[in-house]
């Protein structure tokens, strides 16, 4: 805008100069006639003709400059209009969203009001969303029973409007909203050892960073879900939680990188660094589990044992690289794993179910004595577990993780690059599609054994 405002100033100078020349011309060549004895006999016609010709050129230049001035003015006005339009975009929007009113209830499609973005925030018009296991938990009150609430933290959309202090994003950008930010300055960001930023944290409060919500229904506040709430036509969040998407990545694949799959994939090189030749067990072959399988394969683990309660889950898992599949039967998990590893147990065990409270002790006992590691990625409604710690004393490690340790601004682009280069097959994750109005169907599909990811179209 500043540059544009320089336009008329420069142009004014230009016009003033032309005006001065013009006046000088008039003074020297025409009005000087007044001092002469002005009669036809005194007029030198060739000179007058030349002078009029020059005058014509000056007038021509002057009119052109004026037109240019008008043209610039027109641009400024249209820019100014655009700014006004922007600020009119900074109005409350009424749109559709999916609300959970009470723990365990179906979602209801409601008309809500979405406030304009504040200073460093952006408002996104959602294009696609998908579900992760945590959305199911969210509808059941995880991690806190905050209702009414809009679930969803996987999705992609276009920036509709931006707050006045937003630096790196603009209207129309295709972006991925996220539940983790990365300031680069706080102790955790500086350490480079964690993706849990202090300034832009994983926010379980149901509110944005200033402690308020941008969504309401008939004046009643609606809670956000981890800064995102992607099951709404419009969402508002701080720009630090937003990642601009490389257009080479198919837009319908973007939601799949927002949480589950990337969590599993990232955990294999950020939470632990699987060595070539390792043995790996993956319990739960949904979005998270398949990400682990893909990561373990890329890390050249020699044995990747997939486990699930559904046999059908092995089909996709084979595409991503399991070497063995175990259908959880009456035998305990640790016995099954010991059987499959010559009694030793695995080097790495990834817990990727929504019932970690049931499986955690078995997971620890399934790992190799001395240096086996359990990585807990799964989350459940039961928040306190009883843990038998003796197996842990035998040199084993138990590690928890959010988003597989992936830093949204530093690490995620390299995963996106892998997807663009087709080193990761994201299209294999897509098993079902629904329109936004049928969002409850998406939750139903998730329970089916052949379902991995449901794409929700707005
Ligand atoms: N730590 C994180 O940052 C993070 C990120 C994403 C998801 N999660 C959590 O991870 C879990 C999995 O998420 P998802 O999106 O992959 O869900 P999902 O529903 O796609 O997959 C879960 C899988 O676990 C299987 N399963 C359920 N009970 C089992 C059991 N007792 N034994 C073996 N397999 C069993 C299911 O059949 C399914 O295949 C959820 O609890 C979710 O909340 C955590
Ligand atoms: Zn930080
Ligand atoms: Zn998730």
Short mmCIF file of C-alpha atoms and ligand atoms in Angstrom, two decimals:
data_model
loop_
_atom_site.label_atom_id
_atom_site.label_comp_id
_atom_site.label_asym_id
_atom_site.label_seq_id
_atom_site.Cartn_x
_atom_site.Cartn_y
_atom_site.Cartn_z
CA UNK A 1 0.00 0.00 0.00
CA UNK A 2 2.81 2.42 0.90
CA UNK A 3 4.30 2.04 -2.54
CA UNK A 4 0.96 2.73 -4.13
CA UNK A 5 0.50 5.85 -2.10
CA UNK A 6 3.88 7.04 -3.41
CA UNK A 7 2.29 6.88 -6.88
CA UNK A 8 0.28 10.10 -6.78
CA UNK A 9 3.12 11.95 -5.05
CA UNK A 10 5.54 11.02 -7.82
CA UNK A 11 2.89 11.71 -10.38
CA UNK A 12 2.10 15.10 -8.87
CA UNK A 13 5.73 16.06 -9.11
CA UNK A 14 5.71 14.93 -12.73
CA UNK A 15 2.57 16.93 -13.50
CA UNK A 16 3.89 19.99 -11.71
CA UNK A 17 7.07 19.89 -13.75
CA UNK A 18 5.06 19.59 -16.96
CA UNK A 19 2.81 22.40 -15.79
CA UNK A 20 5.82 24.68 -15.16
CA UNK A 21 7.25 23.95 -18.61
CA UNK A 22 3.87 24.56 -20.10
CA UNK A 23 3.53 27.90 -18.30
CA UNK A 24 7.02 28.89 -19.39
CA UNK A 25 6.10 28.03 -22.93
CA UNK A 26 2.90 30.05 -22.78
CA UNK A 27 4.80 32.95 -21.23
CA UNK A 28 7.62 32.90 -23.75
CA UNK A 29 5.77 32.10 -26.92
CA UNK A 30 2.20 33.28 -26.70
CA UNK A 31 1.64 35.87 -24.05
CA UNK A 32 4.81 37.58 -25.11
CA UNK A 33 2.63 38.56 -28.09
CA UNK A 34 0.76 40.90 -25.78
CA UNK A 35 3.88 43.00 -25.45
CA UNK A 36 4.13 43.13 -29.16
CA UNK A 37 2.27 45.16 -31.53
CA UNK A 38 -0.26 42.42 -32.19
CA UNK A 39 -1.30 42.69 -35.74
CA UNK A 40 -1.47 40.22 -38.55
CA UNK A 41 1.41 41.92 -40.23
CA UNK A 42 3.67 41.21 -37.21
CA UNK A 43 2.94 37.57 -37.09
CA UNK A 44 5.59 35.24 -38.37
CA UNK A 45 3.41 32.34 -39.54
CA UNK A 46 6.09 29.61 -39.78
CA UNK A 47 7.23 30.39 -36.19
CA UNK A 48 3.63 30.47 -34.94
CA UNK A 49 2.96 27.18 -36.66
CA UNK A 50 6.05 25.67 -34.99
CA UNK A 51 5.11 27.16 -31.63
CA UNK A 52 1.54 25.89 -31.86
CA UNK A 53 2.88 22.49 -32.80
CA UNK A 54 5.12 22.49 -29.73
CA UNK A 55 2.20 23.73 -27.64
CA UNK A 56 0.10 20.87 -28.97
CA UNK A 57 2.77 18.41 -27.88
CA UNK A 58 2.90 19.98 -24.42
CA UNK A 59 -0.88 19.84 -24.09
CA UNK A 60 -0.79 16.25 -25.28
CA UNK A 61 1.82 15.39 -22.62
CA UNK A 62 -0.20 17.24 -20.01
CA UNK A 63 -3.45 15.40 -20.84
CA UNK A 64 -1.62 12.05 -20.93
CA UNK A 65 -0.13 12.84 -17.51
CA UNK A 66 -3.58 13.74 -16.23
CA UNK A 67 -5.03 10.53 -17.58
CA UNK A 68 -2.16 8.64 -15.99
CA UNK A 69 -2.96 10.44 -12.77
CA UNK A 70 -6.59 9.32 -13.10
CA UNK A 71 -5.47 5.83 -13.91
CA UNK A 72 -3.28 5.70 -10.81
CA UNK A 73 -6.11 7.15 -8.81
CA UNK A 74 -8.33 4.42 -10.16
CA UNK A 75 -5.82 1.77 -9.04
CA UNK A 76 -5.58 3.36 -5.62
CA UNK A 77 -9.34 3.52 -5.31
CA UNK A 78 -9.71 -0.07 -6.38
CA UNK A 79 -6.98 -1.05 -3.90
CA UNK A 80 -8.69 1.00 -1.27
CA UNK A 81 -11.94 -0.74 -2.15
CA UNK A 82 -10.15 -4.05 -1.74
CA UNK A 83 -9.04 -3.02 1.73
CA UNK A 84 -12.59 -2.05 2.56
CA UNK A 85 -13.75 -5.39 1.15
CA UNK A 86 -11.17 -7.07 3.35
CA UNK A 87 -12.46 -5.38 6.40
CA UNK A 88 -15.98 -6.32 5.40
CA UNK A 89 -14.62 -9.88 5.22
CA UNK A 90 -13.70 -9.22 8.81
CA UNK A 91 -17.27 -9.77 9.75
CA UNK A 92 -18.95 -12.59 11.60
CA UNK A 93 -19.72 -15.48 9.25
CA UNK A 94 -22.70 -17.75 9.66
CA UNK A 95 -21.89 -21.26 8.48
CA UNK A 96 -22.50 -24.95 9.02
CA UNK A 97 -20.53 -27.08 11.44
CA UNK A 98 -20.79 -30.40 13.27
CA UNK A 99 -21.36 -29.97 17.01
CA UNK A 100 -21.21 -32.52 19.81
CA UNK A 101 -23.58 -31.32 22.52
CA UNK A 102 -23.05 -34.08 25.07
CA UNK A 103 -20.47 -36.78 25.64
CA UNK A 104 -21.14 -39.82 23.46
CA UNK A 105 -23.90 -38.17 21.41
CA UNK A 106 -24.05 -38.04 17.61
CA UNK A 107 -22.85 -34.86 15.95
CA UNK A 108 -25.47 -32.35 14.89
CA UNK A 109 -25.10 -30.14 11.83
CA UNK A 110 -25.79 -26.64 13.14
CA UNK A 111 -25.59 -23.06 11.91
CA UNK A 112 -23.03 -21.21 13.97
CA UNK A 113 -21.33 -17.81 13.99
CA UNK A 114 -17.61 -17.68 13.38
CA UNK A 115 -15.88 -14.47 14.44
CA UNK A 116 -13.32 -12.70 12.27
CA UNK A 117 -9.67 -13.50 12.96
CA UNK A 118 -7.90 -11.38 15.57
CA UNK A 119 -4.50 -9.78 14.99
CA UNK A 120 -2.27 -12.83 14.35
CA UNK A 121 -5.08 -15.21 13.44
CA UNK A 122 -6.45 -16.44 10.15
CA UNK A 123 -9.90 -17.66 9.15
CA UNK A 124 -9.93 -20.73 6.90
CA UNK A 125 -12.69 -21.98 4.62
CA UNK A 126 -12.44 -25.74 4.89
CA UNK A 127 -12.32 -27.87 1.74
CA UNK A 128 -11.69 -31.38 3.11
CA UNK A 129 -11.41 -32.96 6.54
CA UNK A 130 -10.70 -36.45 7.81
CA UNK A 131 -10.94 -38.18 11.17
CA UNK A 132 -8.33 -39.55 13.52
CA UNK A 133 -8.97 -41.87 16.46
CA UNK A 134 -8.66 -38.89 18.81
CA UNK A 135 -11.80 -37.31 17.28
CA UNK A 136 -13.79 -40.31 18.46
CA UNK A 137 -12.33 -39.80 21.92
CA UNK A 138 -13.06 -36.05 21.72
CA UNK A 139 -16.77 -36.76 21.16
CA UNK A 140 -16.62 -38.81 24.34
CA UNK A 141 -15.07 -36.09 26.46
CA UNK A 142 -11.32 -36.61 25.89
CA UNK A 143 -9.21 -35.13 27.36
CA UNK A 144 -11.75 -32.91 29.14
CA UNK A 145 -15.54 -32.96 28.87
CA UNK A 146 -15.90 -29.59 27.12
CA UNK A 147 -19.28 -29.27 25.37
CA UNK A 148 -20.70 -28.07 23.05
CA UNK A 149 -17.61 -28.71 20.99
CA UNK A 150 -16.64 -29.03 17.33
CA UNK A 151 -14.28 -31.99 16.79
CA UNK A 152 -11.77 -32.48 13.98
CA UNK A 153 -8.07 -31.75 13.69
CA UNK A 154 -7.31 -33.14 10.22
CA UNK A 155 -8.17 -31.03 7.18
CA UNK A 156 -7.25 -28.60 4.45
CA UNK A 157 -8.76 -25.30 3.41
CA UNK A 158 -8.19 -21.88 1.86
CA UNK A 159 -7.45 -18.75 3.85
CA UNK A 160 -10.56 -16.57 3.75
CA UNK A 161 -9.28 -13.61 5.78
CA UNK A 162 -6.30 -12.67 7.94
CA UNK A 163 -5.74 -10.54 11.01
CA UNK A 164 -3.84 -7.27 10.58
CA UNK A 165 -0.56 -8.63 11.99
CA UNK A 166 -0.43 -11.86 10.00
CA UNK A 167 2.90 -11.98 8.19
CA UNK A 168 3.31 -15.15 6.17
CA UNK A 169 -0.19 -16.02 4.95
CA UNK A 170 -2.68 -14.31 2.68
CA UNK A 171 -6.22 -14.75 1.39
CA UNK A 172 -6.50 -17.71 -0.96
CA UNK A 173 -3.50 -19.67 0.36
CA UNK A 174 -4.18 -23.39 0.61
CA UNK A 175 -3.29 -24.45 4.13
CA UNK A 176 -3.33 -27.20 6.69
CA UNK A 177 -4.55 -26.24 10.17
CA UNK A 178 -2.61 -27.90 12.97
CA UNK A 179 -2.80 -28.56 16.69
CA UNK A 180 0.92 -27.94 17.26
CA UNK A 181 2.76 -24.67 16.73
CA UNK A 182 6.48 -24.03 16.68
CA UNK A 183 7.83 -20.65 17.78
CA UNK A 184 11.51 -21.57 17.37
CA UNK A 185 12.41 -19.50 20.44
CA UNK A 186 11.08 -21.21 23.56
CA UNK A 187 13.28 -23.65 25.55
CA UNK A 188 11.73 -26.72 23.88
CA UNK A 189 11.95 -25.32 20.35
CA UNK A 190 15.52 -24.18 20.95
CA UNK A 191 16.50 -27.60 22.34
CA UNK A 192 15.45 -29.18 18.99
CA UNK A 193 14.59 -32.23 21.10
CA UNK A 194 10.85 -31.73 21.29
CA UNK A 195 7.92 -30.68 19.16
CA UNK A 196 6.00 -29.39 22.18
CA UNK A 197 6.33 -25.64 21.96
CA UNK A 198 5.71 -23.54 25.07
CA UNK A 199 4.37 -20.54 23.18
CA UNK A 200 2.07 -22.42 20.80
CA UNK A 201 1.22 -25.53 22.79
CA UNK A 202 -1.09 -28.47 22.20
CA UNK A 203 -4.08 -26.64 23.59
CA UNK A 204 -6.61 -28.72 25.50
CA UNK A 205 -8.51 -25.73 26.91
CA UNK A 206 -11.10 -25.68 24.10
CA UNK A 207 -10.28 -21.99 23.64
CA UNK A 208 -7.78 -20.09 21.55
CA UNK A 209 -4.58 -18.69 23.05
CA UNK A 210 -6.28 -15.53 24.34
CA UNK A 211 -8.69 -17.67 26.37
CA UNK A 212 -11.74 -17.04 24.15
CA UNK A 213 -13.60 -18.95 21.46
CA UNK A 214 -14.29 -17.68 17.93
CA UNK A 215 -17.38 -19.86 17.53
CA UNK A 216 -20.84 -19.49 19.00
CA UNK A 217 -24.39 -20.60 18.45
CA UNK A 218 -27.21 -18.18 19.34
CA UNK A 219 -24.79 -16.37 21.62
CA UNK A 220 -23.61 -19.54 23.37
CA UNK A 221 -19.87 -20.24 23.23
CA UNK A 222 -18.72 -23.39 21.40
CA UNK A 223 -15.41 -25.02 22.34
CA UNK A 224 -12.66 -25.59 19.83
CA UNK A 225 -10.92 -28.95 19.63
CA UNK A 226 -7.13 -28.59 20.01
CA UNK A 227 -7.00 -25.20 18.19
CA UNK A 228 -8.52 -26.75 15.07
CA UNK A 229 -12.18 -27.96 14.96
CA UNK A 230 -11.93 -28.91 11.31
CA UNK A 231 -15.54 -30.15 11.19
CA UNK A 232 -16.73 -26.61 10.54
CA UNK A 233 -17.06 -24.77 7.22
CA UNK A 234 -14.96 -21.92 8.67
CA UNK A 235 -12.37 -22.08 11.43
CA UNK A 236 -10.14 -19.49 13.12
CA UNK A 237 -6.70 -20.13 14.58
CA UNK A 238 -3.35 -18.44 15.11
CA UNK A 239 -1.16 -18.31 12.00
CA UNK A 240 1.61 -20.24 13.78
CA UNK A 241 -0.69 -23.28 13.81
CA UNK A 242 -1.13 -23.10 10.05
CA UNK A 243 1.10 -24.67 7.41
CA UNK A 244 1.04 -23.52 3.80
CA UNK A 245 0.66 -26.51 1.52
CA UNK A 246 2.87 -27.28 -1.43
CA UNK A 247 0.44 -27.37 -4.41
CA UNK A 248 2.20 -30.47 -5.79
CA UNK A 249 0.66 -32.47 -2.95
CA UNK A 250 -2.83 -33.62 -4.02
CA UNK A 251 -5.18 -31.52 -1.91
CA UNK A 252 -7.33 -34.50 -0.86
CA UNK A 253 -4.24 -36.11 0.70
CA UNK A 254 -3.39 -33.13 2.89
CA UNK A 255 -5.75 -34.03 5.79
CA UNK A 256 -4.00 -37.42 6.11
CA UNK A 257 -0.78 -35.69 7.09
CA UNK A 258 -2.34 -33.56 9.81
CA UNK A 259 -2.28 -36.15 12.55
CA UNK A 260 -2.60 -39.96 12.66
CA UNK A 261 -0.37 -41.20 9.84
CA UNK A 262 2.36 -38.61 10.43
CA UNK A 263 2.32 -39.43 14.14
CA UNK A 264 3.18 -43.03 13.41
CA UNK A 265 5.64 -42.25 10.65
CA UNK A 266 7.43 -39.56 12.65
CA UNK A 267 7.76 -41.73 15.74
CA UNK A 268 10.08 -44.12 13.88
CA UNK A 269 12.78 -41.49 13.33
CA UNK A 270 12.01 -38.66 15.76
CA UNK A 271 10.89 -40.42 18.96
CA UNK A 272 13.26 -43.32 18.44
CA UNK A 273 15.62 -43.86 15.58
CA UNK A 274 14.96 -47.39 14.36
CA UNK A 275 18.23 -48.98 13.31
CA UNK A 276 18.57 -51.07 10.17
CA UNK A 277 17.82 -54.73 10.98
CA UNK A 278 15.63 -53.95 14.02
CA UNK A 279 12.57 -55.92 15.05
CA UNK A 280 9.39 -53.88 15.41
CA UNK A 281 5.88 -54.63 16.64
CA UNK A 282 2.91 -52.40 15.82
CA UNK A 283 -0.27 -52.89 17.84
CA UNK A 284 -3.31 -51.35 16.11
CA UNK A 285 -3.18 -50.99 12.32
CA UNK A 286 -5.27 -47.84 11.82
CA UNK A 287 -3.96 -44.50 10.58
CA UNK A 288 -1.28 -44.24 13.27
CA UNK A 289 -0.19 -47.89 13.03
CA UNK A 290 0.19 -47.76 9.24
CA UNK A 291 2.40 -44.68 9.62
CA UNK A 292 4.66 -46.68 11.95
CA UNK A 293 4.78 -49.57 9.48
CA UNK A 294 5.78 -47.20 6.66
CA UNK A 295 8.47 -45.59 8.82
CA UNK A 296 9.85 -48.92 10.02
CA UNK A 297 10.03 -50.19 6.43
CA UNK A 298 11.88 -47.07 5.30
CA UNK A 299 14.26 -47.53 8.24
CA UNK A 300 14.93 -51.07 6.99
CA UNK A 301 13.64 -52.97 9.99
CA UNK A 302 13.92 -56.67 9.16
CA UNK A 303 10.84 -57.81 11.04
CA UNK A 304 7.71 -55.66 11.25
CA UNK A 305 4.96 -57.47 13.11
CA UNK A 306 1.50 -55.94 12.68
CA UNK A 307 -1.18 -56.81 15.23
CA UNK A 308 -4.88 -56.00 15.28
CA UNK A 309 -8.19 -57.42 16.41
CA UNK A 310 -9.35 -57.35 12.78
CA UNK A 311 -7.76 -59.69 10.22
CA UNK A 312 -8.80 -57.31 7.44
CA UNK A 313 -6.44 -54.66 8.79
CA UNK A 314 -3.55 -56.79 7.55
CA UNK A 315 -4.40 -56.01 3.90
CA UNK A 316 -3.37 -52.35 3.99
CA UNK A 317 -0.59 -53.11 6.46
CA UNK A 318 0.98 -55.50 3.92
CA UNK A 319 1.01 -52.71 1.31
CA UNK A 320 2.89 -50.50 3.76
CA UNK A 321 5.37 -53.23 4.70
CA UNK A 322 4.51 -55.60 7.56
CA UNK A 323 6.43 -58.84 7.36
CA UNK A 324 4.12 -60.69 9.80
CA UNK A 325 0.54 -60.28 10.96
CA UNK A 326 -0.88 -61.48 14.25
CA UNK A 327 -4.59 -61.45 14.94
CA UNK A 328 -4.91 -60.84 18.66
CA UNK A 329 -6.40 -64.07 20.02
CA UNK A 330 -6.72 -65.61 23.45
CA UNK A 331 -2.96 -65.76 23.94
CA UNK A 332 -1.36 -62.69 25.51
CA UNK A 333 0.33 -60.14 23.28
CA UNK A 334 3.73 -60.72 24.89
CA UNK A 335 3.52 -64.49 24.38
CA UNK A 336 2.59 -64.01 20.72
CA UNK A 337 5.48 -61.62 20.19
CA UNK A 338 7.96 -63.88 22.00
CA UNK A 339 6.80 -66.76 19.79
CA UNK A 340 7.44 -64.65 16.71
CA UNK A 341 10.91 -63.49 17.82
CA UNK A 342 12.54 -66.65 19.12
CA UNK A 343 11.68 -65.74 22.72
CA UNK A 344 13.63 -62.46 22.69
CA UNK A 345 10.91 -59.88 22.19
CA UNK A 346 11.10 -56.93 19.81
CA UNK A 347 13.48 -53.96 19.83
CA UNK A 348 10.62 -51.50 19.41
CA UNK A 349 6.95 -51.83 20.29
CA UNK A 350 4.53 -49.15 19.10
CA UNK A 351 1.21 -48.99 20.92
CA UNK A 352 -1.32 -47.50 18.45
CA UNK A 353 -4.76 -48.47 19.78
CA UNK A 354 -7.39 -46.53 21.69
CA UNK A 355 -7.09 -48.91 24.66
CA UNK A 356 -3.51 -48.45 25.85
CA UNK A 357 -4.60 -49.04 29.45
CA UNK A 358 -5.29 -52.67 28.46
CA UNK A 359 -2.16 -53.26 26.48
CA UNK A 360 0.64 -51.25 28.07
CA UNK A 361 1.99 -53.93 30.44
CA UNK A 362 1.92 -56.51 27.67
CA UNK A 363 3.70 -54.06 25.39
CA UNK A 364 6.53 -53.61 27.91
CA UNK A 365 6.91 -57.36 28.33
CA UNK A 366 6.96 -57.82 24.57
CA UNK A 367 10.18 -55.87 24.21
CA UNK A 368 13.70 -57.16 24.47
CA UNK A 369 15.20 -57.29 27.94
CA UNK A 370 18.08 -54.81 28.31
CA UNK A 371 17.14 -52.24 25.69
CA UNK A 372 13.64 -52.77 24.32
CA UNK A 373 11.56 -49.61 23.93
CA UNK A 374 7.80 -49.08 24.03
CA UNK A 375 6.47 -45.99 22.30
CA UNK A 376 2.95 -45.09 23.40
CA UNK A 377 1.10 -43.31 20.60
CA UNK A 378 -2.41 -44.54 21.37
CA UNK A 379 -4.66 -42.57 23.69
CA UNK A 380 -7.78 -43.68 25.52
CA UNK A 381 -10.63 -42.50 27.66
CA UNK A 382 -9.05 -44.15 30.71
CA UNK A 383 -6.41 -41.66 31.77
CA UNK A 384 -4.78 -43.53 34.68
CA UNK A 385 -3.19 -46.93 34.19
CA UNK A 386 -1.82 -49.49 36.55
CA UNK A 387 1.65 -50.40 35.47
CA UNK A 388 3.77 -53.30 36.59
CA UNK A 389 7.17 -51.71 36.79
CA UNK A 390 9.45 -54.74 37.32
CA UNK A 391 9.69 -55.54 33.57
CA UNK A 392 10.57 -51.88 33.04
CA UNK A 393 13.46 -52.19 35.53
CA UNK A 394 15.05 -54.76 33.24
CA UNK A 395 16.54 -52.10 31.04
CA UNK A 396 13.43 -51.27 29.06
CA UNK A 397 12.24 -47.77 28.12
CA UNK A 398 8.71 -46.45 28.04
CA UNK A 399 8.19 -43.33 25.95
CA UNK A 400 5.12 -41.24 25.19
CA UNK A 401 4.74 -39.09 22.12
CA UNK A 402 2.61 -36.42 20.55
CA UNK A 403 2.54 -36.30 16.74
CA UNK A 404 5.54 -38.62 16.58
CA UNK A 405 7.87 -35.82 17.68
CA UNK A 406 7.36 -34.03 14.32
CA UNK A 407 7.91 -30.26 14.45
CA UNK A 408 5.30 -28.65 12.26
CA UNK A 409 7.47 -26.00 10.64
CA UNK A 410 10.86 -27.76 10.70
CA UNK A 411 10.13 -31.45 10.04
CA UNK A 412 6.76 -31.63 8.29
CA UNK A 413 7.97 -30.18 4.94
CA UNK A 414 10.37 -33.10 4.48
CA UNK A 415 7.48 -35.57 4.93
CA UNK A 416 5.39 -33.60 2.45
CA UNK A 417 8.32 -33.80 0.00
CA UNK A 418 8.43 -37.57 0.42
CA UNK A 419 4.71 -37.72 -0.37
CA UNK A 420 5.16 -35.55 -3.47
CA UNK A 421 7.98 -37.85 -4.62
CA UNK A 422 5.60 -40.78 -3.98
CA UNK A 423 8.01 -42.30 -1.47
CA UNK A 424 4.96 -42.48 0.81
CA UNK A 425 1.72 -43.82 -0.66
CA UNK A 426 -0.92 -41.59 0.90
CA UNK A 427 -3.62 -42.64 -1.58
CA UNK A 428 -3.66 -46.15 -0.06
CA UNK A 429 -5.03 -44.63 3.17
CA UNK A 430 -8.24 -43.39 1.55
CA UNK A 431 -10.98 -45.99 1.90
CA UNK A 432 -14.22 -43.95 2.26
CA UNK A 433 -15.65 -40.57 1.25
CA UNK A 434 -18.66 -38.70 2.60
CA UNK A 435 -20.15 -35.24 2.20
CA UNK A 436 -19.99 -32.94 5.21
CA UNK A 437 -23.73 -33.35 5.89
CA UNK A 438 -23.10 -37.09 6.37
CA UNK A 439 -20.33 -36.60 8.91
CA UNK A 440 -21.92 -39.13 11.30
CA UNK A 441 -21.53 -41.76 8.61
CA UNK A 442 -17.78 -41.06 8.68
CA UNK A 443 -17.71 -41.97 12.37
CA UNK A 444 -19.69 -45.12 11.59
CA UNK A 445 -17.30 -46.13 8.80
CA UNK A 446 -14.36 -45.80 11.21
CA UNK A 447 -15.69 -48.81 13.12
CA UNK A 448 -15.62 -51.01 10.03
CA UNK A 449 -12.60 -53.31 9.68
CA UNK A 450 -11.94 -52.26 6.08
CA UNK A 451 -11.81 -48.55 6.93
CA UNK A 452 -8.62 -46.54 7.34
CA UNK A 453 -9.36 -42.95 6.36
CA UNK A 454 -12.64 -41.25 5.54
CA UNK A 455 -12.42 -38.10 3.44
CA UNK A 456 -15.08 -35.55 4.36
CA UNK A 457 -15.96 -33.11 1.56
CA UNK A 458 -17.35 -29.65 2.39
N1 LIG B 1 -0.03 -39.53 20.33
C1 LIG B 1 -0.55 -38.86 19.34
O1 LIG B 1 -0.08 -37.78 18.99
C2 LIG B 1 -1.71 -39.42 18.60
C3 LIG B 1 -1.99 -38.99 17.31
C4 LIG B 1 -3.02 -39.58 16.62
C5 LIG B 1 -3.80 -40.54 17.23
N2 LIG B 1 -3.52 -40.91 18.50
C6 LIG B 1 -4.26 -41.98 19.14
O2 LIG B 1 -3.85 -43.20 18.54
C7 LIG B 1 -4.91 -44.14 18.56
C8 LIG B 1 -5.09 -44.70 17.16
O3 LIG B 1 -5.53 -43.68 16.30
P1 LIG B 1 -5.95 -44.04 14.80
O4 LIG B 1 -6.33 -42.79 14.14
O5 LIG B 1 -4.91 -44.90 14.18
O6 LIG B 1 -7.25 -44.90 15.09
P2 LIG B 1 -7.87 -46.05 14.23
O7 LIG B 1 -9.23 -46.28 14.74
O8 LIG B 1 -7.68 -45.74 12.77
O9 LIG B 1 -6.95 -47.33 14.56
C9 LIG B 1 -7.01 -48.04 15.76
C10 LIG B 1 -6.70 -49.49 15.43
O10 LIG B 1 -6.54 -50.20 16.64
C11 LIG B 1 -7.17 -51.47 16.48
N3 LIG B 1 -7.47 -51.98 17.82
C12 LIG B 1 -8.42 -51.58 18.69
N4 LIG B 1 -8.35 -52.28 19.84
C13 LIG B 1 -7.31 -53.13 19.70
C14 LIG B 1 -6.71 -54.11 20.53
N5 LIG B 1 -7.18 -54.34 21.75
N6 LIG B 1 -5.68 -54.81 20.06
C15 LIG B 1 -5.20 -54.58 18.80
N7 LIG B 1 -5.71 -53.67 17.98
C16 LIG B 1 -6.76 -52.96 18.41
C17 LIG B 1 -8.40 -51.16 15.63
O11 LIG B 1 -8.90 -52.30 15.00
C18 LIG B 1 -7.80 -50.17 14.64
O12 LIG B 1 -7.26 -50.83 13.53
C19 LIG B 1 -6.12 -43.41 19.09
O13 LIG B 1 -6.24 -43.70 20.44
C20 LIG B 1 -5.76 -41.95 18.94
O14 LIG B 1 -6.38 -41.17 19.91
C21 LIG B 1 -2.49 -40.37 19.19
ZN1 LIG B 2 8.41 -22.82 20.92
ZN1 LIG B 3 -5.18 -37.05 15.85
#
